[in-house]
Amino acid sequence: MTTVGSRAEFAQLQERLLGGLRGTVLEIGAGRGRTLAAYPREVRWLGLEPDPRRRAELTRIAARHGRHEPVLAGVAERIPLPDASVDAVVGRTVLCSVADQAAVLAEVRRVLRPGGSYVFFEHVAAPAGSLLRRVQELLAPLSRRVSHGCDPARETWRSLEDAGFSHLDLRWYAAVRWDLDARYIGGTARR
Ligand SMILES: C[S@@+](CC[C@H](N)C(=O)[O-])C[C@H]1O[C@@H](n2cnc3c(N)ncnc32)[C@H](O)[C@@H]1O
Protein backbone atom coordinates (compact mmCIF):
# COMPACT_ATOMS: atom_id res chain seq x y z
CA MET A 1 0.00 0.00 0.00
CA THR A 2 1.45 3.40 -0.91
CA THR A 3 -0.66 6.53 -0.33
CA VAL A 4 -3.81 6.48 1.78
CA GLY A 5 -6.26 9.27 1.01
CA SER A 6 -9.02 10.72 3.20
CA ARG A 7 -12.74 9.95 3.04
CA ALA A 8 -13.26 13.35 1.33
CA GLU A 9 -10.71 12.40 -1.31
CA PHE A 10 -12.53 9.09 -1.80
CA ALA A 11 -15.75 11.03 -2.53
CA GLN A 12 -13.83 13.27 -4.96
CA LEU A 13 -12.46 10.21 -6.75
CA GLN A 14 -16.02 8.92 -7.25
CA GLU A 15 -17.16 12.24 -8.72
CA ARG A 16 -14.14 12.41 -11.01
CA LEU A 17 -14.21 8.84 -12.33
CA LEU A 18 -17.98 8.67 -12.82
CA GLY A 19 -18.00 12.13 -14.41
CA GLY A 20 -15.37 10.99 -16.93
CA LEU A 21 -17.33 8.02 -18.27
CA ARG A 22 -18.60 7.85 -21.85
CA GLY A 23 -20.67 5.48 -23.97
CA THR A 24 -22.67 2.59 -22.49
CA VAL A 25 -22.11 2.10 -18.77
CA LEU A 26 -23.43 -0.84 -16.75
CA GLU A 27 -23.72 -0.34 -12.99
CA ILE A 28 -23.89 -3.63 -11.08
CA GLY A 29 -25.74 -3.80 -7.75
CA ALA A 30 -26.96 -0.28 -8.37
CA GLY A 31 -29.15 -0.26 -5.25
CA ARG A 32 -31.01 3.01 -4.88
CA GLY A 33 -29.09 4.81 -7.60
CA ARG A 34 -26.86 6.92 -5.38
CA THR A 35 -24.41 7.44 -8.24
CA LEU A 36 -26.92 8.55 -10.85
CA ALA A 37 -26.36 12.29 -10.49
CA ALA A 38 -22.63 11.86 -11.11
CA TYR A 39 -22.84 10.48 -14.67
CA PRO A 40 -22.54 12.76 -17.70
CA ARG A 41 -25.86 13.33 -19.45
CA GLU A 42 -24.69 11.62 -22.68
CA VAL A 43 -23.85 8.32 -20.99
CA ARG A 44 -26.23 5.45 -21.72
CA TRP A 45 -26.76 4.05 -18.21
CA LEU A 46 -27.82 0.47 -17.60
CA GLY A 47 -28.52 -0.69 -14.06
CA LEU A 48 -28.40 -4.26 -12.74
CA GLU A 49 -30.02 -5.03 -9.39
CA PRO A 50 -31.08 -8.44 -8.04
CA ASP A 51 -33.36 -7.27 -5.23
CA PRO A 52 -36.90 -6.83 -6.68
CA ARG A 53 -37.94 -4.13 -4.21
CA ARG A 54 -34.78 -2.13 -4.76
CA ARG A 55 -35.11 -2.65 -8.51
CA ALA A 56 -38.60 -1.15 -8.56
CA GLU A 57 -37.44 1.80 -6.49
CA LEU A 58 -34.34 2.21 -8.67
CA THR A 59 -36.48 2.23 -11.82
CA ARG A 60 -38.44 5.19 -10.41
CA ILE A 61 -35.31 7.02 -9.24
CA ALA A 62 -33.53 6.43 -12.55
CA ALA A 63 -36.52 7.86 -14.44
CA ARG A 64 -36.21 11.05 -12.39
CA HIS A 65 -32.65 11.28 -13.73
CA GLY A 66 -33.89 10.82 -17.29
CA ARG A 67 -32.80 7.15 -17.45
CA HIS A 68 -35.72 5.23 -18.86
CA GLU A 69 -34.28 1.84 -19.81
CA PRO A 70 -35.57 -1.00 -17.63
CA VAL A 71 -33.23 -1.90 -14.79
CA LEU A 72 -31.83 -5.38 -15.48
CA ALA A 73 -32.77 -8.16 -13.08
CA GLY A 74 -30.12 -10.62 -11.99
CA VAL A 75 -26.85 -11.08 -10.20
CA ALA A 76 -23.46 -9.86 -11.34
CA GLU A 77 -22.20 -13.46 -11.33
CA ARG A 78 -24.36 -13.89 -14.47
CA ILE A 79 -24.73 -10.53 -16.20
CA PRO A 80 -27.58 -10.68 -18.74
CA LEU A 81 -25.64 -8.87 -21.49
CA PRO A 82 -23.60 -10.08 -24.50
CA ASP A 83 -19.81 -10.24 -24.58
CA ALA A 84 -17.95 -6.94 -25.14
CA SER A 85 -21.20 -4.94 -25.08
CA VAL A 86 -20.38 -2.06 -22.70
CA ASP A 87 -17.72 0.64 -22.48
CA ALA A 88 -17.51 0.64 -18.69
CA VAL A 89 -18.83 -1.23 -15.68
CA VAL A 90 -19.31 0.52 -12.34
CA GLY A 91 -19.51 -1.20 -8.97
CA ARG A 92 -19.96 0.85 -5.80
CA THR A 93 -20.11 -1.01 -2.49
CA VAL A 94 -21.10 -4.20 -4.25
CA LEU A 95 -18.14 -6.61 -4.11
CA CYS A 96 -18.75 -6.71 -0.34
CA SER A 97 -22.18 -8.21 -1.06
CA VAL A 98 -21.83 -10.60 -3.98
CA ALA A 99 -21.68 -14.37 -3.44
CA ASP A 100 -18.56 -14.91 -5.60
CA GLN A 101 -16.17 -12.03 -6.30
CA ALA A 102 -14.05 -14.00 -8.81
CA ALA A 103 -17.15 -14.96 -10.84
CA VAL A 104 -18.38 -11.35 -10.82
CA LEU A 105 -15.03 -9.99 -12.01
CA ALA A 106 -14.87 -12.62 -14.77
CA GLU A 107 -18.34 -11.50 -15.89
CA VAL A 108 -17.30 -7.84 -15.74
CA ARG A 109 -14.36 -8.62 -18.04
CA ARG A 110 -16.63 -10.58 -20.39
CA VAL A 111 -19.14 -7.76 -20.92
CA LEU A 112 -16.48 -5.02 -21.22
CA ARG A 113 -15.29 -4.14 -24.70
CA PRO A 114 -11.51 -4.53 -25.11
CA GLY A 115 -9.93 -1.49 -23.44
CA GLY A 116 -13.09 -0.82 -21.41
CA SER A 117 -12.83 -0.11 -17.68
CA TYR A 118 -14.27 -1.44 -14.47
CA VAL A 119 -14.67 1.50 -12.10
CA PHE A 120 -14.92 0.42 -8.46
CA PHE A 121 -15.48 1.98 -5.05
CA GLU A 122 -15.53 -0.45 -2.15
CA HIS A 123 -15.25 -0.62 1.62
CA VAL A 124 -12.83 -3.39 2.53
CA ALA A 125 -11.43 -5.20 5.55
CA ALA A 126 -9.59 -3.04 8.09
CA PRO A 127 -5.86 -3.75 8.57
CA ALA A 128 -5.15 -7.29 9.80
CA GLY A 129 -4.89 -7.45 13.59
CA SER A 130 -6.66 -4.11 14.17
CA LEU A 131 -9.60 -3.70 16.56
CA LEU A 132 -11.94 -2.84 13.70
CA ARG A 133 -10.88 -5.95 11.78
CA ARG A 134 -11.80 -8.12 14.76
CA VAL A 135 -15.18 -6.35 15.03
CA GLN A 136 -15.77 -6.81 11.27
CA GLU A 137 -14.99 -10.52 11.48
CA LEU A 138 -17.34 -10.93 14.45
CA LEU A 139 -20.16 -9.03 12.76
CA ALA A 140 -19.76 -10.60 9.29
CA PRO A 141 -22.17 -13.55 9.76
CA LEU A 142 -24.95 -11.24 11.01
CA SER A 143 -24.22 -8.55 8.42
CA ARG A 144 -24.35 -11.11 5.60
CA ARG A 145 -27.84 -12.10 6.74
CA VAL A 146 -29.39 -8.69 7.39
CA SER A 147 -27.51 -6.30 5.08
CA HIS A 148 -27.91 -7.57 1.49
CA GLY A 149 -25.10 -10.10 1.90
CA CYS A 150 -22.56 -7.45 2.96
CA ASP A 151 -19.38 -8.93 4.46
CA PRO A 152 -17.34 -6.08 6.00
CA ALA A 153 -14.18 -8.20 6.39
CA ARG A 154 -13.41 -8.94 2.73
CA GLU A 155 -9.93 -8.36 1.30
CA THR A 156 -11.48 -7.31 -2.00
CA TRP A 157 -8.23 -5.85 -3.35
CA ARG A 158 -6.87 -9.39 -3.63
CA SER A 159 -9.76 -10.42 -5.92
CA LEU A 160 -9.14 -7.37 -8.11
CA GLU A 161 -5.41 -8.15 -8.29
CA ASP A 162 -6.15 -11.77 -9.25
CA ALA A 163 -8.90 -11.04 -11.80
CA GLY A 164 -6.66 -10.80 -14.86
CA PHE A 165 -7.29 -7.18 -15.87
CA SER A 166 -4.61 -5.76 -18.17
CA HIS A 167 -4.12 -2.70 -15.94
CA LEU A 168 -5.21 -2.00 -12.36
CA ASP A 169 -5.13 1.46 -10.78
CA LEU A 170 -6.15 0.80 -7.17
CA ARG A 171 -6.05 3.58 -4.59
CA TRP A 172 -6.46 3.36 -0.82
CA TYR A 173 -8.52 5.58 1.46
CA ALA A 174 -9.09 5.58 5.21
CA ALA A 175 -11.46 7.04 7.77
CA VAL A 176 -9.78 6.86 11.16
CA ARG A 177 -11.86 7.58 14.27
CA TRP A 178 -10.72 6.77 17.80
CA ASP A 179 -9.02 3.41 17.38
CA LEU A 180 -11.06 2.39 14.32
CA ASP A 181 -9.29 2.48 10.97
CA ALA A 182 -11.89 1.91 8.21
CA ARG A 183 -10.44 1.26 4.76
CA TYR A 184 -11.77 1.91 1.26
CA ILE A 185 -10.44 1.24 -2.21
CA GLY A 186 -11.31 2.93 -5.47
CA GLY A 187 -10.00 3.09 -8.97
CA THR A 188 -10.18 1.48 -12.38
CA ALA A 189 -9.29 -1.90 -13.86
CA ARG A 190 -8.95 -2.13 -17.62
CA ARG A 191 -9.89 -5.12 -19.74
C1 LIG B 1 -24.44 -2.05 -0.10
S1 LIG B 1 -25.58 -2.05 -1.42
C2 LIG B 1 -24.89 -0.79 -2.46
C3 LIG B 1 -25.88 -0.19 -3.42
C4 LIG B 1 -25.31 0.86 -4.36
N1 LIG B 1 -24.29 0.32 -5.24
C5 LIG B 1 -24.75 2.04 -3.60
O1 LIG B 1 -23.55 2.31 -3.69
O2 LIG B 1 -25.53 2.71 -2.90
C6 LIG B 1 -25.19 -3.55 -2.29
C7 LIG B 1 -26.09 -3.79 -3.47
O3 LIG B 1 -25.62 -4.94 -4.16
C8 LIG B 1 -26.73 -5.74 -4.50
N2 LIG B 1 -26.25 -7.12 -4.66
C9 LIG B 1 -26.13 -8.09 -3.73
N3 LIG B 1 -25.66 -9.22 -4.27
C10 LIG B 1 -25.48 -8.96 -5.60
C11 LIG B 1 -25.02 -9.74 -6.70
N4 LIG B 1 -24.64 -11.00 -6.54
N5 LIG B 1 -24.99 -9.14 -7.91
C12 LIG B 1 -25.34 -7.85 -8.08
N6 LIG B 1 -25.79 -7.07 -7.07
C13 LIG B 1 -25.86 -7.62 -5.85
C14 LIG B 1 -27.71 -5.56 -3.36
O4 LIG B 1 -29.03 -5.91 -3.71
C15 LIG B 1 -27.54 -4.08 -3.07
O5 LIG B 1 -28.39 -3.27 -3.83
PDB file of N, CA, C and O in Angstrom, residues 135-152:
ATOM      1  N   VAL A 135     -13.742  -6.655  14.971  1.00  0.00           N
ATOM      2  CA  VAL A 135     -15.182  -6.351  15.025  1.00  0.00           C
ATOM      3  C   VAL A 135     -15.843  -6.774  13.708  1.00  0.00           C
ATOM      4  O   VAL A 135     -16.905  -7.407  13.694  1.00  0.00           O
ATOM      5  N   GLN A 136     -15.203  -6.440  12.591  1.00  0.00           N
ATOM      6  CA  GLN A 136     -15.771  -6.806  11.271  1.00  0.00           C
ATOM      7  C   GLN A 136     -15.933  -8.318  11.154  1.00  0.00           C
ATOM      8  O   GLN A 136     -16.948  -8.810  10.660  1.00  0.00           O
ATOM      9  N   GLU A 137     -14.926  -9.057  11.599  1.00  0.00           N
ATOM     10  CA  GLU A 137     -14.992 -10.522  11.482  1.00  0.00           C
ATOM     11  C   GLU A 137     -16.092 -11.093  12.377  1.00  0.00           C
ATOM     12  O   GLU A 137     -16.796 -12.032  11.993  1.00  0.00           O
ATOM     13  N   LEU A 138     -16.268 -10.465  13.552  1.00  0.00           N
ATOM     14  CA  LEU A 138     -17.338 -10.926  14.454  1.00  0.00           C
ATOM     15  C   LEU A 138     -18.715 -10.633  13.871  1.00  0.00           C
ATOM     16  O   LEU A 138     -19.633 -11.446  13.963  1.00  0.00           O
ATOM     17  N   LEU A 139     -18.848  -9.459  13.264  1.00  0.00           N
ATOM     18  CA  LEU A 139     -20.165  -9.028  12.758  1.00  0.00           C
ATOM     19  C   LEU A 139     -20.526  -9.638  11.403  1.00  0.00           C
ATOM     20  O   LEU A 139     -21.692  -9.618  11.007  1.00  0.00           O
ATOM     21  N   ALA A 140     -19.528 -10.165  10.677  1.00  0.00           N
ATOM     22  CA  ALA A 140     -19.764 -10.596   9.288  1.00  0.00           C
ATOM     23  C   ALA A 140     -20.944 -11.571   9.127  1.00  0.00           C
ATOM     24  O   ALA A 140     -21.788 -11.365   8.248  1.00  0.00           O
ATOM     25  N   PRO A 141     -21.056 -12.609   9.971  1.00  0.00           N
ATOM     26  CA  PRO A 141     -22.169 -13.546   9.759  1.00  0.00           C
ATOM     27  C   PRO A 141     -23.536 -12.861   9.871  1.00  0.00           C
ATOM     28  O   PRO A 141     -24.443 -13.127   9.071  1.00  0.00           O
ATOM     29  N   LEU A 142     -23.671 -11.952  10.843  1.00  0.00           N
ATOM     30  CA  LEU A 142     -24.946 -11.240  11.010  1.00  0.00           C
ATOM     31  C   LEU A 142     -25.166 -10.278   9.838  1.00  0.00           C
ATOM     32  O   LEU A 142     -26.240 -10.231   9.228  1.00  0.00           O
ATOM     33  N   SER A 143     -24.118  -9.534   9.497  1.00  0.00           N
ATOM     34  CA  SER A 143     -24.220  -8.550   8.425  1.00  0.00           C
ATOM     35  C   SER A 143     -24.608  -9.219   7.098  1.00  0.00           C
ATOM     36  O   SER A 143     -25.426  -8.699   6.330  1.00  0.00           O
ATOM     37  N   ARG A 144     -24.021 -10.408   6.854  1.00  0.00           N
ATOM     38  CA  ARG A 144     -24.346 -11.110   5.603  1.00  0.00           C
ATOM     39  C   ARG A 144     -25.837 -11.441   5.537  1.00  0.00           C
ATOM     40  O   ARG A 144     -26.443 -11.396   4.481  1.00  0.00           O
ATOM     41  N   ARG A 145     -26.415 -11.720   6.723  1.00  0.00           N
ATOM     42  CA  ARG A 145     -27.840 -12.097   6.735  1.00  0.00           C
ATOM     43  C   ARG A 145     -28.767 -10.894   6.608  1.00  0.00           C
ATOM     44  O   ARG A 145     -29.767 -10.955   5.917  1.00  0.00           O
ATOM     45  N   VAL A 146     -28.420  -9.795   7.287  1.00  0.00           N
ATOM     46  CA  VAL A 146     -29.385  -8.692   7.386  1.00  0.00           C
ATOM     47  C   VAL A 146     -29.065  -7.511   6.467  1.00  0.00           C
ATOM     48  O   VAL A 146     -29.878  -6.603   6.335  1.00  0.00           O
ATOM     49  N   SER A 147     -27.910  -7.499   5.834  1.00  0.00           N
ATOM     50  CA  SER A 147     -27.511  -6.302   5.077  1.00  0.00           C
ATOM     51  C   SER A 147     -27.141  -6.653   3.631  1.00  0.00           C
ATOM     52  O   SER A 147     -26.018  -6.387   3.181  1.00  0.00           O
ATOM     53  N   HIS A 148     -28.083  -7.264   2.915  1.00  0.00           N
ATOM     54  CA  HIS A 148     -27.910  -7.569   1.489  1.00  0.00           C
ATOM     55  C   HIS A 148     -26.626  -8.342   1.210  1.00  0.00           C
ATOM     56  O   HIS A 148     -25.962  -8.111   0.210  1.00  0.00           O
ATOM     57  N   GLY A 149     -26.268  -9.255   2.124  1.00  0.00           N
ATOM     58  CA  GLY A 149     -25.096 -10.101   1.895  1.00  0.00           C
ATOM     59  C   GLY A 149     -23.770  -9.434   2.226  1.00  0.00           C
ATOM     60  O   GLY A 149     -22.716 -10.018   1.976  1.00  0.00           O
ATOM     61  N   CYS A 150     -23.805  -8.217   2.756  1.00  0.00           N
ATOM     62  CA  CYS A 150     -22.560  -7.450   2.958  1.00  0.00           C
ATOM     63  C   CYS A 150     -21.637  -8.107   3.989  1.00  0.00           C
ATOM     64  O   CYS A 150     -22.022  -8.320   5.131  1.00  0.00           O
ATOM     65  N   ASP A 151     -20.415  -8.393   3.574  1.00  0.00           N
ATOM     66  CA  ASP A 151     -19.376  -8.928   4.464  1.00  0.00           C
ATOM     67  C   ASP A 151     -18.322  -7.842   4.643  1.00  0.00           C
ATOM     68  O   ASP A 151     -17.576  -7.544   3.704  1.00  0.00           O
ATOM     69  N   PRO A 152     -18.249  -7.218   5.831  1.00  0.00           N
ATOM     70  CA  PRO A 152     -17.337  -6.077   6.001  1.00  0.00           C
ATOM     71  C   PRO A 152     -15.865  -6.469   6.098  1.00  0.00           C
ATOM     72  O   PRO A 152     -15.005  -5.595   6.115  1.00  0.00           O
TER      73      PRO A 152
END
